[in-house]
Amino acid sequence: MKHLALIAALAAASAAPAFAATPVTLTFEGVGDYGTEVGEFYNGGTSGAGHMGSNVGVSFTSPMLSLTNDVLGPYFSNAPSAGTVAFVQGGDAFVNVAAGFSGYLSFFYASTAQLNNTVNVYSGLNGSGTLLGSMSLNANATAGCSDTAFCNWEKTSLVFGGLARSIQFADTQGAVAFDNLTLAPVPEPSTYALMAGGLGAILFLARRRRED
């Protein structure tokens, strides 16, 4: 009976691995005022506004900027993160995750144009490697509201196979605002080792039980 209880406990531990972190959501809060580069804000760096961000291993190429309301605005309203969202200015922007992420990507957006296959997920950094999935964005910005250019926010998501290391935001210059970008993390190598060890122990105890 003791063997059976231990086997059951090890099986439960192996079937439900502990991830390195829960899914990471980037809200862009604290990056800075209008036009501040997101850059290394989520890779342990400091934004152009001098604010220190968190270190979740995610970096942005220079066309991805913060968007905040100021005296010339407002530019957006009703966003999930009320203070700051993000937009692309001048070329394609890439989100790079050196450690990789797997399975799931989601974000909120408001768009003034219909953009097909404009958000792409790749296996390599900066849009290199294999294309793992693409997302299209509807022209939804003023659906049911008109107080700002980006007032209607819609959540969209992508489920894909394989290990991704970058996201491309293409052809979105000035037409789309983004918020609450969520990435599913990849288990740490130690997690895989724990799973393998647990399965090995299960097999060992099962064989001992048959021999007893």
mmCIF file of C-alpha atoms in Angstrom:
data_model
loop_
_atom_site.group_PDB
_atom_site.id
_atom_site.type_symbol
_atom_site.label_atom_id
_atom_site.label_comp_id
_atom_site.label_asym_id
_atom_site.label_seq_id
_atom_site.Cartn_x
_atom_site.Cartn_y
_atom_site.Cartn_z
ATOM 1 C CA MET A 1 0.000 0.000 0.000
ATOM 2 C CA LYS A 2 2.890 2.368 0.787
ATOM 3 C CA HIS A 3 4.337 1.688 -2.661
ATOM 4 C CA LEU A 4 0.987 2.451 -4.268
ATOM 5 C CA ALA A 5 0.655 5.755 -2.395
ATOM 6 C CA LEU A 6 4.181 6.821 -3.368
ATOM 7 C CA ILE A 7 3.607 5.846 -6.998
ATOM 8 C CA ALA A 8 0.385 7.904 -7.063
ATOM 9 C CA ALA A 9 2.138 10.936 -5.588
ATOM 10 C CA LEU A 10 5.002 10.738 -8.090
ATOM 11 C CA ALA A 11 2.567 10.301 -10.956
ATOM 12 C CA ALA A 12 0.677 13.433 -9.932
ATOM 13 C CA ALA A 13 3.905 15.435 -9.720
ATOM 14 C CA SER A 14 5.012 14.253 -13.155
ATOM 15 C CA ALA A 15 1.649 14.880 -14.813
ATOM 16 C CA ALA A 16 1.453 18.507 -13.612
ATOM 17 C CA PRO A 17 4.904 20.096 -14.087
ATOM 18 C CA ALA A 18 5.675 23.375 -12.370
ATOM 19 C CA PHE A 19 6.476 26.081 -14.912
ATOM 20 C CA ALA A 20 9.291 28.576 -14.556
ATOM 21 C CA ALA A 21 6.621 31.247 -14.304
ATOM 22 C CA THR A 22 2.957 31.754 -14.900
ATOM 23 C CA PRO A 23 2.011 33.249 -18.292
ATOM 24 C CA VAL A 24 3.643 36.657 -18.578
ATOM 25 C CA THR A 25 1.439 39.688 -19.358
ATOM 26 C CA LEU A 26 3.108 42.907 -20.508
ATOM 27 C CA THR A 27 0.898 45.926 -19.773
ATOM 28 C CA PHE A 28 3.393 48.649 -20.898
ATOM 29 C CA GLU A 29 2.622 50.583 -17.718
ATOM 30 C CA GLY A 30 5.642 52.568 -16.571
ATOM 31 C CA VAL A 31 7.524 52.499 -19.889
ATOM 32 C CA GLY A 32 7.232 56.267 -20.265
ATOM 33 C CA ASP A 33 5.376 59.068 -21.978
ATOM 34 C CA TYR A 34 4.275 59.220 -25.603
ATOM 35 C CA GLY A 35 6.932 57.846 -27.965
ATOM 36 C CA THR A 36 9.211 56.156 -25.429
ATOM 37 C CA GLU A 37 10.866 53.030 -26.821
ATOM 38 C CA VAL A 38 9.804 49.865 -25.008
ATOM 39 C CA GLY A 39 13.233 48.394 -25.790
ATOM 40 C CA GLU A 40 14.697 46.390 -22.905
ATOM 41 C CA PHE A 41 12.102 47.502 -20.356
ATOM 42 C CA TYR A 42 10.987 43.873 -19.852
ATOM 43 C CA ASN A 43 14.518 42.498 -20.060
ATOM 44 C CA GLY A 44 15.835 44.119 -16.898
ATOM 45 C CA GLY A 45 16.633 47.408 -18.605
ATOM 46 C CA THR A 46 15.720 51.053 -18.206
ATOM 47 C CA SER A 47 13.352 52.849 -20.539
ATOM 48 C CA GLY A 48 14.080 56.145 -22.234
ATOM 49 C CA ALA A 49 12.096 57.794 -19.467
ATOM 50 C CA GLY A 50 14.534 56.434 -16.889
ATOM 51 C CA HIS A 51 12.102 53.899 -15.450
ATOM 52 C CA MET A 52 13.399 50.446 -14.527
ATOM 53 C CA GLY A 53 11.280 47.592 -15.873
ATOM 54 C CA SER A 54 10.929 43.974 -14.832
ATOM 55 C CA ASN A 55 13.154 41.149 -16.031
ATOM 56 C CA VAL A 56 11.045 38.540 -17.796
ATOM 57 C CA GLY A 57 13.446 38.030 -20.696
ATOM 58 C CA VAL A 58 11.436 39.928 -23.324
ATOM 59 C CA SER A 59 12.881 42.684 -25.524
ATOM 60 C CA PHE A 60 11.355 44.920 -28.211
ATOM 61 C CA THR A 61 12.968 46.411 -31.311
ATOM 62 C CA SER A 62 12.959 50.192 -31.635
ATOM 63 C CA PRO A 63 9.735 50.795 -33.667
ATOM 64 C CA MET A 64 7.608 49.623 -30.688
ATOM 65 C CA LEU A 65 6.790 52.737 -28.655
ATOM 66 C CA SER A 66 4.650 53.663 -25.681
ATOM 67 C CA LEU A 67 1.438 55.592 -26.243
ATOM 68 C CA THR A 68 0.068 57.790 -23.470
ATOM 69 C CA ASN A 69 -2.571 60.495 -23.511
ATOM 70 C CA ASP A 70 -1.290 64.056 -23.241
ATOM 71 C CA VAL A 71 -2.431 67.635 -23.886
ATOM 72 C CA LEU A 72 -2.561 66.961 -27.634
ATOM 73 C CA GLY A 73 -4.735 63.871 -27.121
ATOM 74 C CA PRO A 74 -6.426 61.873 -25.935
ATOM 75 C CA TYR A 75 -5.376 59.179 -28.405
ATOM 76 C CA PHE A 76 -7.005 56.141 -26.799
ATOM 77 C CA SER A 77 -9.650 55.227 -24.245
ATOM 78 C CA ASN A 78 -11.171 52.117 -22.631
ATOM 79 C CA ALA A 79 -7.894 50.173 -22.833
ATOM 80 C CA PRO A 80 -7.294 47.279 -20.398
ATOM 81 C CA SER A 81 -4.297 49.204 -19.008
ATOM 82 C CA ALA A 82 -5.612 52.713 -18.672
ATOM 83 C CA GLY A 83 -2.320 54.610 -18.472
ATOM 84 C CA THR A 84 -0.130 53.273 -21.291
ATOM 85 C CA VAL A 85 -0.492 51.130 -24.397
ATOM 86 C CA ALA A 86 1.932 50.503 -27.285
ATOM 87 C CA PHE A 87 2.072 51.236 -31.007
ATOM 88 C CA VAL A 88 4.477 50.782 -33.914
ATOM 89 C CA GLN A 89 6.075 53.766 -35.622
ATOM 90 C CA GLY A 90 8.375 53.431 -38.645
ATOM 91 C CA GLY A 91 8.835 49.864 -39.843
ATOM 92 C CA ASP A 92 8.120 46.404 -38.506
ATOM 93 C CA ALA A 93 8.586 45.757 -34.801
ATOM 94 C CA PHE A 94 9.787 42.507 -33.256
ATOM 95 C CA VAL A 95 9.297 41.093 -29.792
ATOM 96 C CA ASN A 96 12.194 38.771 -28.939
ATOM 97 C CA VAL A 97 12.143 36.081 -26.254
ATOM 98 C CA ALA A 98 15.575 34.443 -26.180
ATOM 99 C CA ALA A 99 14.471 31.592 -23.886
ATOM 100 C CA GLY A 100 11.418 30.991 -26.055
ATOM 101 C CA PHE A 101 7.732 30.625 -25.323
ATOM 102 C CA SER A 102 5.332 27.926 -26.396
ATOM 103 C CA GLY A 103 1.767 27.287 -27.287
ATOM 104 C CA TYR A 104 -0.061 30.545 -26.684
ATOM 105 C CA LEU A 105 -0.018 34.260 -27.476
ATOM 106 C CA SER A 106 -2.735 36.841 -26.841
ATOM 107 C CA PHE A 107 -3.165 40.614 -26.726
ATOM 108 C CA PHE A 108 -5.757 43.384 -26.868
ATOM 109 C CA TYR A 109 -5.789 45.722 -29.845
ATOM 110 C CA ALA A 110 -7.686 48.599 -31.447
ATOM 111 C CA SER A 111 -7.212 49.053 -35.197
ATOM 112 C CA THR A 112 -8.264 51.665 -37.723
ATOM 113 C CA ALA A 113 -7.548 49.310 -40.653
ATOM 114 C CA GLN A 114 -8.156 45.720 -41.700
ATOM 115 C CA LEU A 115 -4.739 44.031 -41.571
ATOM 116 C CA ASN A 116 -4.321 40.442 -42.727
ATOM 117 C CA ASN A 117 -1.562 38.178 -41.408
ATOM 118 C CA THR A 118 0.107 41.137 -39.765
ATOM 119 C CA VAL A 119 1.184 39.508 -36.483
ATOM 120 C CA ASN A 120 3.505 36.568 -37.086
ATOM 121 C CA VAL A 121 5.209 34.144 -34.702
ATOM 122 C CA TYR A 122 8.617 32.693 -35.613
ATOM 123 C CA SER A 123 10.909 30.045 -34.198
ATOM 124 C CA GLY A 124 13.968 32.335 -34.380
ATOM 125 C CA LEU A 125 14.803 35.816 -33.168
ATOM 126 C CA ASN A 126 13.829 38.877 -35.231
ATOM 127 C CA GLY A 127 11.485 36.931 -37.490
ATOM 128 C CA SER A 128 13.991 34.264 -38.498
ATOM 129 C CA GLY A 129 13.473 30.518 -38.674
ATOM 130 C CA THR A 130 10.109 28.860 -39.198
ATOM 131 C CA LEU A 131 6.791 30.699 -39.318
ATOM 132 C CA LEU A 132 4.692 29.067 -36.578
ATOM 133 C CA GLY A 133 1.478 31.087 -36.943
ATOM 134 C CA SER A 134 -0.123 34.323 -38.134
ATOM 135 C CA MET A 135 -2.908 36.578 -36.903
ATOM 136 C CA SER A 136 -5.122 39.073 -38.744
ATOM 137 C CA LEU A 137 -6.609 42.183 -37.141
ATOM 138 C CA ASN A 138 -10.050 43.609 -37.799
ATOM 139 C CA ALA A 139 -10.737 47.300 -38.377
ATOM 140 C CA ASN A 140 -12.491 47.655 -35.025
ATOM 141 C CA ALA A 141 -11.248 50.919 -33.495
ATOM 142 C CA THR A 142 -14.441 52.951 -33.670
ATOM 143 C CA ALA A 143 -17.012 50.161 -33.455
ATOM 144 C CA GLY A 144 -19.573 51.487 -30.992
ATOM 145 C CA CYS A 145 -17.454 54.427 -29.830
ATOM 146 C CA SER A 146 -15.934 57.591 -31.244
ATOM 147 C CA ASP A 147 -14.373 59.531 -28.377
ATOM 148 C CA THR A 148 -10.765 58.670 -29.387
ATOM 149 C CA ALA A 149 -8.925 57.107 -32.328
ATOM 150 C CA PHE A 150 -8.444 53.854 -30.394
ATOM 151 C CA CYS A 151 -11.508 53.358 -28.230
ATOM 152 C CA ASN A 152 -12.745 49.836 -28.958
ATOM 153 C CA TRP A 153 -10.452 47.084 -27.689
ATOM 154 C CA GLU A 154 -10.688 43.457 -28.731
ATOM 155 C CA LYS A 155 -8.779 40.472 -27.395
ATOM 156 C CA THR A 156 -7.297 38.058 -29.899
ATOM 157 C CA SER A 157 -5.194 34.952 -29.376
ATOM 158 C CA LEU A 158 -3.155 32.361 -31.230
ATOM 159 C CA VAL A 159 -2.452 28.742 -30.326
ATOM 160 C CA PHE A 160 0.552 27.309 -32.146
ATOM 161 C CA GLY A 161 2.906 24.349 -32.072
ATOM 162 C CA GLY A 162 6.628 24.498 -31.485
ATOM 163 C CA LEU A 163 8.960 26.799 -29.615
ATOM 164 C CA ALA A 164 8.708 30.490 -30.568
ATOM 165 C CA ARG A 165 11.363 33.141 -30.024
ATOM 166 C CA SER A 166 9.951 36.197 -31.775
ATOM 167 C CA ILE A 167 6.755 37.989 -32.746
ATOM 168 C CA GLN A 168 6.583 40.301 -35.739
ATOM 169 C CA PHE A 169 4.174 43.236 -35.829
ATOM 170 C CA ALA A 170 4.146 44.087 -39.543
ATOM 171 C CA ASP A 171 2.370 46.876 -41.450
ATOM 172 C CA THR A 172 0.766 48.308 -38.307
ATOM 173 C CA GLN A 173 2.422 51.750 -38.306
ATOM 174 C CA GLY A 174 0.071 54.228 -36.666
ATOM 175 C CA ALA A 175 -2.973 52.056 -37.407
ATOM 176 C CA VAL A 176 -3.025 49.787 -34.341
ATOM 177 C CA ALA A 177 -2.579 50.192 -30.608
ATOM 178 C CA PHE A 178 -1.696 47.156 -28.473
ATOM 179 C CA ASP A 179 -2.107 46.306 -24.809
ATOM 180 C CA ASN A 180 -1.730 43.390 -22.371
ATOM 181 C CA LEU A 181 0.505 41.152 -24.465
ATOM 182 C CA THR A 182 0.465 37.677 -22.870
ATOM 183 C CA LEU A 183 3.016 34.927 -23.540
ATOM 184 C CA ALA A 184 2.947 31.369 -22.250
ATOM 185 C CA PRO A 185 6.326 30.437 -20.716
ATOM 186 C CA VAL A 186 8.483 27.394 -21.384
ATOM 187 C CA PRO A 187 9.367 24.992 -18.518
ATOM 188 C CA GLU A 188 12.879 25.359 -17.130
ATOM 189 C CA PRO A 189 15.325 22.502 -17.913
ATOM 190 C CA SER A 190 15.176 21.518 -14.230
ATOM 191 C CA THR A 191 11.439 20.935 -14.649
ATOM 192 C CA TYR A 192 12.066 18.414 -17.404
ATOM 193 C CA ALA A 193 14.676 16.726 -15.195
ATOM 194 C CA LEU A 194 12.170 16.521 -12.344
ATOM 195 C CA MET A 195 9.575 14.989 -14.655
ATOM 196 C CA ALA A 196 12.058 12.431 -15.956
ATOM 197 C CA GLY A 197 13.160 11.570 -12.433
ATOM 198 C CA GLY A 198 9.584 11.149 -11.293
ATOM 199 C CA LEU A 199 8.737 8.846 -14.185
ATOM 200 C CA GLY A 200 11.885 6.822 -13.509
ATOM 201 C CA ALA A 201 10.919 6.392 -9.874
ATOM 202 C CA ILE A 202 7.434 5.298 -10.890
ATOM 203 C CA LEU A 203 8.818 2.597 -13.186
ATOM 204 C CA PHE A 204 11.311 1.436 -10.535
ATOM 205 C CA LEU A 205 8.707 1.127 -7.797
ATOM 206 C CA ALA A 206 6.252 -0.578 -10.106
ATOM 207 C CA ARG A 207 8.875 -3.223 -10.995
ATOM 208 C CA ARG A 208 9.779 -3.704 -7.304
ATOM 209 C CA ARG A 209 6.113 -4.178 -6.509
ATOM 210 C CA ARG A 210 5.791 -6.923 -9.133
ATOM 211 C CA GLU A 211 8.866 -8.666 -7.689
ATOM 212 C CA ASP A 212 7.532 -8.576 -4.094
#
